[in-house]
Structure formats: structure tokens, C-alpha cells
CSV table of N, CA and C in Angstrom, one decimal:
chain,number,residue,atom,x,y,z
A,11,UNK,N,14.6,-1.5,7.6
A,11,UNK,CA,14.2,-2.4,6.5
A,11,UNK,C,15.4,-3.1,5.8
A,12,UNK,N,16.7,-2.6,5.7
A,12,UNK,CA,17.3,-3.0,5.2
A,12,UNK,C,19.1,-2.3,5.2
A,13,UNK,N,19.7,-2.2,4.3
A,13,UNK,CA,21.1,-1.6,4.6
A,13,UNK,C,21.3,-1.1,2.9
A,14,UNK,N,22.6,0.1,2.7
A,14,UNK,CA,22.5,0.1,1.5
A,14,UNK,C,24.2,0.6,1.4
A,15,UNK,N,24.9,0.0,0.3
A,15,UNK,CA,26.4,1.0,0.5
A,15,UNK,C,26.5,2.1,0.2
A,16,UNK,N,27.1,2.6,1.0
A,16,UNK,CA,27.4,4.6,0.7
A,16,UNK,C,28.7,3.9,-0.2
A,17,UNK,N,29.1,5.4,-1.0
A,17,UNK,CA,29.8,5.3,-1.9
A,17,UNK,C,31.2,4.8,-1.0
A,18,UNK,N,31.2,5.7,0.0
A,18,UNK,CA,33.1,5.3,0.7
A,18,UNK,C,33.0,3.8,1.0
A,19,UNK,N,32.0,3.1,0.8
A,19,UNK,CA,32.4,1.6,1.4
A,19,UNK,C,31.2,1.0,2.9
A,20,UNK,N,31.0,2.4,2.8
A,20,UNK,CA,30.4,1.9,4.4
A,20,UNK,C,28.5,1.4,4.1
A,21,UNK,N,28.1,0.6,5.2
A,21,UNK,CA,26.5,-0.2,5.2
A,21,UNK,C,25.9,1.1,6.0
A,22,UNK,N,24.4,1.6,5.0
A,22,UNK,CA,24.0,2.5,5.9
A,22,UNK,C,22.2,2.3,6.0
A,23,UNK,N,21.8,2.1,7.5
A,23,UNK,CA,20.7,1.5,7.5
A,23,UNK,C,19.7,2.0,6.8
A,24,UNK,N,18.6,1.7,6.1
A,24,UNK,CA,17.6,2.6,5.6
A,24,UNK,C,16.3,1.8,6.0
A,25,UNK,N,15.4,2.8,5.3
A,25,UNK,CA,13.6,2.6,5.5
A,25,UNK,C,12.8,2.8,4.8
A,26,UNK,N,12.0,1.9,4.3
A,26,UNK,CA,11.4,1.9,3.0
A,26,UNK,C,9.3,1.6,3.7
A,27,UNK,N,9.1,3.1,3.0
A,27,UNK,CA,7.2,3.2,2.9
A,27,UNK,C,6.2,3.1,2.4
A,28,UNK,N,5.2,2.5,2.5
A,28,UNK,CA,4.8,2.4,0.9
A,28,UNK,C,2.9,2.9,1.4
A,29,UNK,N,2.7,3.5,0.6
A,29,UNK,CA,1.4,3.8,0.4
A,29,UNK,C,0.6,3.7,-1.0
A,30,UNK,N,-1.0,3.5,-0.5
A,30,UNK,CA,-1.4,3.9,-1.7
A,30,UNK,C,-2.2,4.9,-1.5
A,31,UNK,N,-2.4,5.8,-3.1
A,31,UNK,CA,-3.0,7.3,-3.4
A,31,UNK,C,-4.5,7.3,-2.4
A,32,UNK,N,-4.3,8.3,-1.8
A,32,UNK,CA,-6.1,9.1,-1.3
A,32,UNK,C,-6.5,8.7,-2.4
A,33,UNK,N,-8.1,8.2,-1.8
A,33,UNK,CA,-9.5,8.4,-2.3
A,33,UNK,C,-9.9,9.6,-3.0
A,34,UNK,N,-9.8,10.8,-2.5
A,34,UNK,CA,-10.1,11.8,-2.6
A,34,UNK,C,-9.0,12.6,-3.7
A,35,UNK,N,-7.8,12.2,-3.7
A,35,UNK,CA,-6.9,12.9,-4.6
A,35,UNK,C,-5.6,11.8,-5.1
A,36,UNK,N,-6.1,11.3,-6.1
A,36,UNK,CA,-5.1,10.0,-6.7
A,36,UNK,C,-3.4,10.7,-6.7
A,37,UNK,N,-3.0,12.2,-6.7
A,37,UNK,CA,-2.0,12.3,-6.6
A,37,UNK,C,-1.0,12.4,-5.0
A,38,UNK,N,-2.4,11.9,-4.4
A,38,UNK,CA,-1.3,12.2,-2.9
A,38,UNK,C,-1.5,10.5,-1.9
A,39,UNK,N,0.0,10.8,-1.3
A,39,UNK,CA,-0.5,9.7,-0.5
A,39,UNK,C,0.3,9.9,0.8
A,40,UNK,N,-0.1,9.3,1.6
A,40,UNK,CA,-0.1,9.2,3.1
A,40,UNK,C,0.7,7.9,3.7
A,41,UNK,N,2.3,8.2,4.1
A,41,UNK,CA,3.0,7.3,4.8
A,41,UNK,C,3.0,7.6,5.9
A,42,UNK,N,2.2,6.3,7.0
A,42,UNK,CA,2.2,6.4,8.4
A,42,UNK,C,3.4,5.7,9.0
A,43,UNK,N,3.1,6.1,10.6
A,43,UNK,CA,4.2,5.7,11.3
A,43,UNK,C,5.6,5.4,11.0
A,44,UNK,N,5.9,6.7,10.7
A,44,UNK,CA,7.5,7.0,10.7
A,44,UNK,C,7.9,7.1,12.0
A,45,UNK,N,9.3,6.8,12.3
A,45,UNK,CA,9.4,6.3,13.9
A,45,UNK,C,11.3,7.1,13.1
A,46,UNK,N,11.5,8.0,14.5
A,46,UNK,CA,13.0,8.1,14.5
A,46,UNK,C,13.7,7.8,15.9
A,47,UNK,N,12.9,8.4,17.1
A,47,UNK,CA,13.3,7.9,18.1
A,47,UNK,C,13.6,6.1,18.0
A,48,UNK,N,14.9,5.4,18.1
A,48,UNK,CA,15.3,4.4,18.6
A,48,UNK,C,15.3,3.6,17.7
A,49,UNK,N,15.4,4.3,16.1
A,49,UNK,CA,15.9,3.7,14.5
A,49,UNK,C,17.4,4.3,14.1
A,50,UNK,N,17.7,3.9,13.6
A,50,UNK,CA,19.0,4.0,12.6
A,50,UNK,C,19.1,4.3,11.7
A,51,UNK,N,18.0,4.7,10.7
A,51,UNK,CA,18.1,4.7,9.4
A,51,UNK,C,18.3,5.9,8.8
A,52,UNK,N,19.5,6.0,7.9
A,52,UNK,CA,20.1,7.5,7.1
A,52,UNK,C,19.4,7.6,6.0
A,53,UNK,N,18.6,6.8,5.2
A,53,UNK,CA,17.8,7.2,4.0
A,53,UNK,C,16.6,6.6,3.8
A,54,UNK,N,15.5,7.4,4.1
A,54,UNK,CA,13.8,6.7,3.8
A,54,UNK,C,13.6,7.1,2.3
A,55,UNK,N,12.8,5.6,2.0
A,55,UNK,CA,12.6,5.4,0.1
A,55,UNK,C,10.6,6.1,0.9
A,56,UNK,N,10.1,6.2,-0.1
A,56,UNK,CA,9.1,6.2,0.0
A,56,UNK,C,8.3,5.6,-1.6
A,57,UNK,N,7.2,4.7,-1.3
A,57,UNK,CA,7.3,3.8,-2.6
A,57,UNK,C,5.2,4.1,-2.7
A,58,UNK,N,5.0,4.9,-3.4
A,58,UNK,CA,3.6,5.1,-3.4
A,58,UNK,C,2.9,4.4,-5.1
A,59,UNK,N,2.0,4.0,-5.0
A,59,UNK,CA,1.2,3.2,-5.8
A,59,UNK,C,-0.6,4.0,-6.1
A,60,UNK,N,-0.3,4.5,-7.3
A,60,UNK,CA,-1.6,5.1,-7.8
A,60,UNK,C,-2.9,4.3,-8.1
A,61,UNK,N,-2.7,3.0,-7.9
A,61,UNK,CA,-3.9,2.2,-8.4
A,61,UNK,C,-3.5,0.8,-8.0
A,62,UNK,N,-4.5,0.0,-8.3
A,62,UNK,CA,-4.1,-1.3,-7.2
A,62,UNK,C,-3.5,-1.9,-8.6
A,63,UNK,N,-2.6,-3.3,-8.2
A,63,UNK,CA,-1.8,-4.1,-8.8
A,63,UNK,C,-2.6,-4.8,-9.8
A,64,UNK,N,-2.3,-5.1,-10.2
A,64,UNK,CA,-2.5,-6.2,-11.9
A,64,UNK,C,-1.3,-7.7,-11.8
A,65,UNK,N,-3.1,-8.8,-11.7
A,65,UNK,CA,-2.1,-10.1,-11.3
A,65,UNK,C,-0.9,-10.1,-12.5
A,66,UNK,N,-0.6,-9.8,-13.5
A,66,UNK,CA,0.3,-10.0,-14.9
A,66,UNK,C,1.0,-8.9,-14.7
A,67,UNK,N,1.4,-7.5,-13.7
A,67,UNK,CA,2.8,-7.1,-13.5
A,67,UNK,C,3.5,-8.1,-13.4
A,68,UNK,N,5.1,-8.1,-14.3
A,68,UNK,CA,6.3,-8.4,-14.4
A,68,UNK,C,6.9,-7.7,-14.9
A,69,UNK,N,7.2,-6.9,-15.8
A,69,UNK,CA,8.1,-5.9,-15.8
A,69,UNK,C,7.9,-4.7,-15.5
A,70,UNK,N,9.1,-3.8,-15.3
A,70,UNK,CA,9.0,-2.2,-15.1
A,70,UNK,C,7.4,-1.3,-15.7
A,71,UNK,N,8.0,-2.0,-16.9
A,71,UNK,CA,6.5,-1.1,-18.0
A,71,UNK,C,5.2,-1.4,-17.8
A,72,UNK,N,4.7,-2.5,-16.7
A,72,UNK,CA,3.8,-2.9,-16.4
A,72,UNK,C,3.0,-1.9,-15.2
A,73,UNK,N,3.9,-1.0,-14.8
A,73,UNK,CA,3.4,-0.5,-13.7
A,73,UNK,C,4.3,0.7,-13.7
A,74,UNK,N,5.3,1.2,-14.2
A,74,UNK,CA,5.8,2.7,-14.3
A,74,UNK,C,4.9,4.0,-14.7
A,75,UNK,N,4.1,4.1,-14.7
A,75,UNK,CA,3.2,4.6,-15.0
A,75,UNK,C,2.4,5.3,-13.6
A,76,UNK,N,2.1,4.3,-13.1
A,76,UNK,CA,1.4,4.7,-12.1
A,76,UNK,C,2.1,4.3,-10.1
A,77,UNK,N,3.5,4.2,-10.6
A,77,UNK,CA,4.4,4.0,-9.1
A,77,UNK,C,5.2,5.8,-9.0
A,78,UNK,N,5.4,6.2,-8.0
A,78,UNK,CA,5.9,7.3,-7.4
A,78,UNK,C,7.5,6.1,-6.3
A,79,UNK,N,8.3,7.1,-6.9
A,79,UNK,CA,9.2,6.6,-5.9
A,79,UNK,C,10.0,7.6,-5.5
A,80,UNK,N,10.0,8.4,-4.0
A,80,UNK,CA,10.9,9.3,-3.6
A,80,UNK,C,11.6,9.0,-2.2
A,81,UNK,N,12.6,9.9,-2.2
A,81,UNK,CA,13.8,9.9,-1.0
A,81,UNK,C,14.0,11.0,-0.6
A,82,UNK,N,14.5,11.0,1.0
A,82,UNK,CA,14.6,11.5,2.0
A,82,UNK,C,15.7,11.6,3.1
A,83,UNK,N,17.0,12.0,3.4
A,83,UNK,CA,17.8,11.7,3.8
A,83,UNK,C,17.4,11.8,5.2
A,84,UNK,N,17.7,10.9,6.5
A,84,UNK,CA,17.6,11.5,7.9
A,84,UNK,C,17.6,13.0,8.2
A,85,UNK,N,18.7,13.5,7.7
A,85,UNK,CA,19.4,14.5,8.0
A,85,UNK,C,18.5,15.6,7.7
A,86,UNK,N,17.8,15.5,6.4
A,86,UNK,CA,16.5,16.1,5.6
A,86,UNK,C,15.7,16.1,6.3
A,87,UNK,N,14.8,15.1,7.1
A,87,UNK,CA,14.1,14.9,7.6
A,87,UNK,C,13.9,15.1,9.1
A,88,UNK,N,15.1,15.3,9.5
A,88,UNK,CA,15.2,16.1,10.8
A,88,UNK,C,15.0,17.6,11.0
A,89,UNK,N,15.9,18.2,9.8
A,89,UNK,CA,15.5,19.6,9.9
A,89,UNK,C,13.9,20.3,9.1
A,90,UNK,N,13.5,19.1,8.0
A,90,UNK,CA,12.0,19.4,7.9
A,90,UNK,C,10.8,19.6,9.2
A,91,UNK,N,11.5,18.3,10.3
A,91,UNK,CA,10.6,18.0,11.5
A,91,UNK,C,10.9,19.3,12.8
A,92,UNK,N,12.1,20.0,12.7
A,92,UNK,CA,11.8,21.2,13.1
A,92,UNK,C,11.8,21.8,13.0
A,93,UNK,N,11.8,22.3,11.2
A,93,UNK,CA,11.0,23.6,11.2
A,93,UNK,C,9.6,23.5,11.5
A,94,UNK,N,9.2,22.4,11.6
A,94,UNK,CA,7.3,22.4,11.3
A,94,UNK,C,6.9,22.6,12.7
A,95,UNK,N,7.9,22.2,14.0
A,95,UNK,CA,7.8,22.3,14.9
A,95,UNK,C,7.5,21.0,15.6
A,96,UNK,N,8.0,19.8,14.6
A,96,UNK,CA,7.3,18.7,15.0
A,96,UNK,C,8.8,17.9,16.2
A,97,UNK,N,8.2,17.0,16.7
A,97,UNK,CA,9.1,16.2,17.7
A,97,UNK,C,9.7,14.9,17.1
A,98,UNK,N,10.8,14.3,17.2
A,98,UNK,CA,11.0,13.0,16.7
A,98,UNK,C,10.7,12.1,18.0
A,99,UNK,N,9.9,12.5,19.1
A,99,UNK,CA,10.0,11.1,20.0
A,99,UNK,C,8.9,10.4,19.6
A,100,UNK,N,8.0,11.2,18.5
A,100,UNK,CA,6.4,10.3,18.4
A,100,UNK,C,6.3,10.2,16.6
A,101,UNK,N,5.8,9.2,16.5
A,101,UNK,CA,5.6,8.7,15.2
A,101,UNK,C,4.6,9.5,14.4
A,102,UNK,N,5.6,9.9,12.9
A,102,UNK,CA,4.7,10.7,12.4
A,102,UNK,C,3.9,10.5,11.1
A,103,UNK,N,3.3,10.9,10.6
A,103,UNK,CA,2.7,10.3,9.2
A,103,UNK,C,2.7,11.5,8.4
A,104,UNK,N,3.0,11.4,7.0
A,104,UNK,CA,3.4,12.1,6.0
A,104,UNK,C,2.9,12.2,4.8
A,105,UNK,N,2.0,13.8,4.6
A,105,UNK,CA,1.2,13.2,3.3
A,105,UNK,C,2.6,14.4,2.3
A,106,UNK,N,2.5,13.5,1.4
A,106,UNK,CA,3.4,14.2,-0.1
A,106,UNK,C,2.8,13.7,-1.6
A,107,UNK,N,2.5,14.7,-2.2
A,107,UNK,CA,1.5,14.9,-3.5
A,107,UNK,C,3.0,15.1,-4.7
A,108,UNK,N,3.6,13.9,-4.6
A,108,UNK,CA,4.8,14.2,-6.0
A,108,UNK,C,3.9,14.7,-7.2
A,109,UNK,N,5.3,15.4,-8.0
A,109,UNK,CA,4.9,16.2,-9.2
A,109,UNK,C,3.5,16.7,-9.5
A,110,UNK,N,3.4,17.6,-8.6
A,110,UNK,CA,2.3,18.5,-8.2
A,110,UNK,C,3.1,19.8,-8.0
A,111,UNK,N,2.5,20.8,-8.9
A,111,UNK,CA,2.9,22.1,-8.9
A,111,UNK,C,2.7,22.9,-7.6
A,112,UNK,N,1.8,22.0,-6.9
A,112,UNK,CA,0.6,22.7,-5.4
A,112,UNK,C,1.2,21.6,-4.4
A,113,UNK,N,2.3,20.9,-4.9
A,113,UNK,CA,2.7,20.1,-3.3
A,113,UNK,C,2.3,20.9,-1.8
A,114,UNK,N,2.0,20.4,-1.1
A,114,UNK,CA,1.7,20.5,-0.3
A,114,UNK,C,2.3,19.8,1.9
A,115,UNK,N,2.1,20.3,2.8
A,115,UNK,CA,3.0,19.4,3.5
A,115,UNK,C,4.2,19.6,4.0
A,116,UNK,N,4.4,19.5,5.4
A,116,UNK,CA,5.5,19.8,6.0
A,116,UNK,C,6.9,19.1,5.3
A,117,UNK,N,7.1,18.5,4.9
A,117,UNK,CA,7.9,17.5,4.5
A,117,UNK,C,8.1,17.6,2.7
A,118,UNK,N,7.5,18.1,2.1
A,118,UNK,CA,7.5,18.3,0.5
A,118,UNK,C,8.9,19.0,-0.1
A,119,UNK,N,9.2,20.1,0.6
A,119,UNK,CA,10.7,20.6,0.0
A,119,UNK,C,11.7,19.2,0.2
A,120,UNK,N,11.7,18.6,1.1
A,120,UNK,CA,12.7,17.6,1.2
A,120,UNK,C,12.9,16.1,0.3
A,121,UNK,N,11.3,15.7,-0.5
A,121,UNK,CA,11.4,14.7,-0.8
A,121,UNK,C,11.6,14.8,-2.1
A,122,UNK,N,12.8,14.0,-2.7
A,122,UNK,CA,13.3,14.1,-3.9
A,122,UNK,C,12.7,12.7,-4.5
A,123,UNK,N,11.9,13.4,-5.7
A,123,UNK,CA,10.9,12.5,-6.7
A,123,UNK,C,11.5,11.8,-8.0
């Protein structure tokens, strides 16, 4: 999705997901098709939205409230995918319930909220 600078100077590719909250549980949401087989990317954002948009968002305060934003390093995300026993050659989808005491999900220790 895009590139970002690491501190030493260098462009490092990243990947940005966005979901909106379950039906069933406004604190969790579900990012599909994650792909690592034959991507580049050293840091996935993950950008989740509790409730649908409002034509009059323009600023931060308009919507901080109800946006989730967390990160995931490759490197994090590799060793999350095998301890769960999962594969990187097939696309995976990712449910994570930020600031939830009952997180839940293969992937939850790794994602910094």
C-alpha cells in the first residue's frame, strides 16, 4: 500500500487494513486477505471503524472515539502464524477485539493498539 522511513534512512514497504466492527460484537473486527506469500511488506497498520462515517467528519475529534488503530511488524506476524500452526502461502483473515481484557485470536499478543 505504500512505503514508510525506518529511522536509519531506509523506505520500508507496508500494508494498511481496514475493517468494520462485527454485527454481533462492536468490539471486534475482522481483516481479510492478508497475503505474505509474494508481498514485501515489514509493517501492517490495521485501521478498524466502530460505526459508519458521518458526512461532517473533518477533524480527529470527529471520529476518535470510535476508530481502533493497530500494528504489526512482519516479523511479529510470522512467528504469531507459526505458532498457531498457520502457513504464509494462503491468505489469511484476522479477527482482533482491541482493548478487550478477553482479546481473543491467534494474532492478539502481537497487535500493538
Amino acid at each position: 500500500d505504500g512505503m514508510l522511513w525506518a529511522a536509519d534512512g531506509r523506505l520500508e514497504p507496508l500494508e494498511i487494513k481496514g475493517a468494520s466492527a462485527k454485527k454481533d460484537r462492536a468490539g471486534s473486527f475482522v481483516f481479510k486477505s492478508i497475503r505474505m506469500r509474494g508481498t514485501s511488506w515489514q509493517h501492517l497498520f490495521f485501521i478498524g471503524r466502530q460505526r459508519s462515517g458521518i458526512a461532517g467528519w473533518r477533524l480527529v475529534a470527529d471520529f476518535e472515539d470510535c476508530m481502533w488503530l493497530g500494528y504489526v511488524s512482519r516479523r511479529a506476524f510470522e512467528r504469531a502464524m507459526a505458532r498457531a500452526g498457520r502457513s504464509s502461502a494462503k491468505m489469511v483473515d484476522v479477527t482482533v477485539s482491541p482493548g478487550s481484557a478477553r482479546t481473543w485470536g491467534w494474532l492478539r499478543a502481537a497487535v500493538k493498539w
